Coordinates of C-alpha atoms in Angstrom, one line a residue:
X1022 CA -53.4 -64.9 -45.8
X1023 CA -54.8 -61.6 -44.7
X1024 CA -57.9 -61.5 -42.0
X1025 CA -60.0 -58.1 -42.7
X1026 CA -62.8 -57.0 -40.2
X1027 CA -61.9 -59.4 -37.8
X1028 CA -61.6 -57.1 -34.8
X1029 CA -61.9 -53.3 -34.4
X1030 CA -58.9 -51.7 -33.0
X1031 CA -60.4 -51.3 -29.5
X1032 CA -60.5 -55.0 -29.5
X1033 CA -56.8 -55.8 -29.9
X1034 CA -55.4 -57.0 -26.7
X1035 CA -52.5 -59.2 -25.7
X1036 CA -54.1 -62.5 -26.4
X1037 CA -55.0 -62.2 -29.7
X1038 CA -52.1 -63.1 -31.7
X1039 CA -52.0 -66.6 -29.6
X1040 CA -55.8 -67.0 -30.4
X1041 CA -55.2 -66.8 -34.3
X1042 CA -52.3 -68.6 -34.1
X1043 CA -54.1 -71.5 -32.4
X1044 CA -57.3 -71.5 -34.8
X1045 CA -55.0 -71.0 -38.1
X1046 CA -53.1 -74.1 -36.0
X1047 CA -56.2 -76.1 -37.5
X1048 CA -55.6 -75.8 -40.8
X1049 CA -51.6 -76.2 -41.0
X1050 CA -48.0 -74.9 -39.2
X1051 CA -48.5 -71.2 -38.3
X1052 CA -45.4 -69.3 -39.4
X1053 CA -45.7 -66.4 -37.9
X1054 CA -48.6 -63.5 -37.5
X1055 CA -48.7 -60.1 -37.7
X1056 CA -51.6 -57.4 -36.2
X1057 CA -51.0 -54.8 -38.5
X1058 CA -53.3 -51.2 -37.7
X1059 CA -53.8 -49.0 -40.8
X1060 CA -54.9 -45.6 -40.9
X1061 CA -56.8 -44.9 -43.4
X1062 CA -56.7 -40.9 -44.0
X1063 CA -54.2 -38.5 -42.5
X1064 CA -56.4 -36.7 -40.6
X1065 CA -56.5 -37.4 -36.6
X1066 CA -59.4 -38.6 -36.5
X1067 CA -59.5 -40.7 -39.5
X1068 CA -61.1 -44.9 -39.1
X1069 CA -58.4 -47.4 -38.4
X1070 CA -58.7 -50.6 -39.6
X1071 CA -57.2 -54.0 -38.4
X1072 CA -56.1 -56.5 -40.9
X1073 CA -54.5 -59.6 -39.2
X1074 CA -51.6 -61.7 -41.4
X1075 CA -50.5 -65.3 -41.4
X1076 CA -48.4 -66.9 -43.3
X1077 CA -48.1 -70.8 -42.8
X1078 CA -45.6 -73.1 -44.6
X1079 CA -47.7 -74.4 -47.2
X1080 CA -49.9 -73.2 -49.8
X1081 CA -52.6 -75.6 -49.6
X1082 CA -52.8 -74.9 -45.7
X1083 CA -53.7 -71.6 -46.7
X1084 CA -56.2 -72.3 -48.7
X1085 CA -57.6 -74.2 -46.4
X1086 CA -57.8 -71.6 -43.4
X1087 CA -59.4 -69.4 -46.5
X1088 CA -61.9 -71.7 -47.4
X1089 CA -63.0 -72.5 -43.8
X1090 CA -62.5 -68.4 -42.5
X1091 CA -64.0 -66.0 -45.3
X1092 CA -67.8 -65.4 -44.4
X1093 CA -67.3 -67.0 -40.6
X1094 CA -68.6 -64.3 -37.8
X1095 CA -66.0 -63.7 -34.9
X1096 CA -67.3 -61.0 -32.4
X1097 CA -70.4 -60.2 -33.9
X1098 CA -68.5 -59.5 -37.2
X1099 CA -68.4 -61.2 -40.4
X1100 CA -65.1 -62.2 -41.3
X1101 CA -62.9 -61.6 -44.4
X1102 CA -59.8 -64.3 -45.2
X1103 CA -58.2 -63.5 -48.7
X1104 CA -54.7 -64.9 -49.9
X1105 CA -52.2 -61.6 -49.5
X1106 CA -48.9 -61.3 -52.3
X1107 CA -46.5 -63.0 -50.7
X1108 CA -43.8 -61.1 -52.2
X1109 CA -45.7 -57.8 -50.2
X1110 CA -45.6 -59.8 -47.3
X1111 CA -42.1 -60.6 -47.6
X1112 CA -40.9 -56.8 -48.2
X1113 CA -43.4 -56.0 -45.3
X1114 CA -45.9 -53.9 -47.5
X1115 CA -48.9 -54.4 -45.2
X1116 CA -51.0 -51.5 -47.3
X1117 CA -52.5 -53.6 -50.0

């Protein structure tokens, strides 16, 4: 599952990963996540955006999480929780 527009980059701090860990804990056995920053141009200043990944051991789990994430505000900002390929996942192609 991917998490888009969760937090901006200035928001990222060293609790974060343990926060999503223990509200995707909810839904099913957290595997592992992964704070991923994307650039999106090549110029210096261009906008970075956050996309936050979990994977968890079942399907169904994820669809739960999905289900009960997509549209929810965090921060002040509305949420975004889509399933991710997990064969990109697995190669660690984070860009999609």
């Amino acid at each position: 599952m991917v998490l888009r527009n969760m937090v901006d980059p200035k928001d990222i701090d060293h609790d974060l990963e343990g926060e999503v860990t223990e509200e995707c804990g909810k839904f099913g056995a957290v595997n592992r996540v992964i704070i991923y920053q994307e650039k999106q141009g090549e110029e210096e200043d261009a906008e970075i955006i956050v996309k936050i990944f979990v994977e968890f051991s079942m399907a169904s789990e994820t669809h739960k999480a999905i289900q009960a994430l997509n549209g929810r505000w965090f921060a002040g900002r509305k949420v975004v929780a889509e399933v991710y390929d997990q064969e990109r996942f697995d190669n660690s192609d984070l860009s999609a």
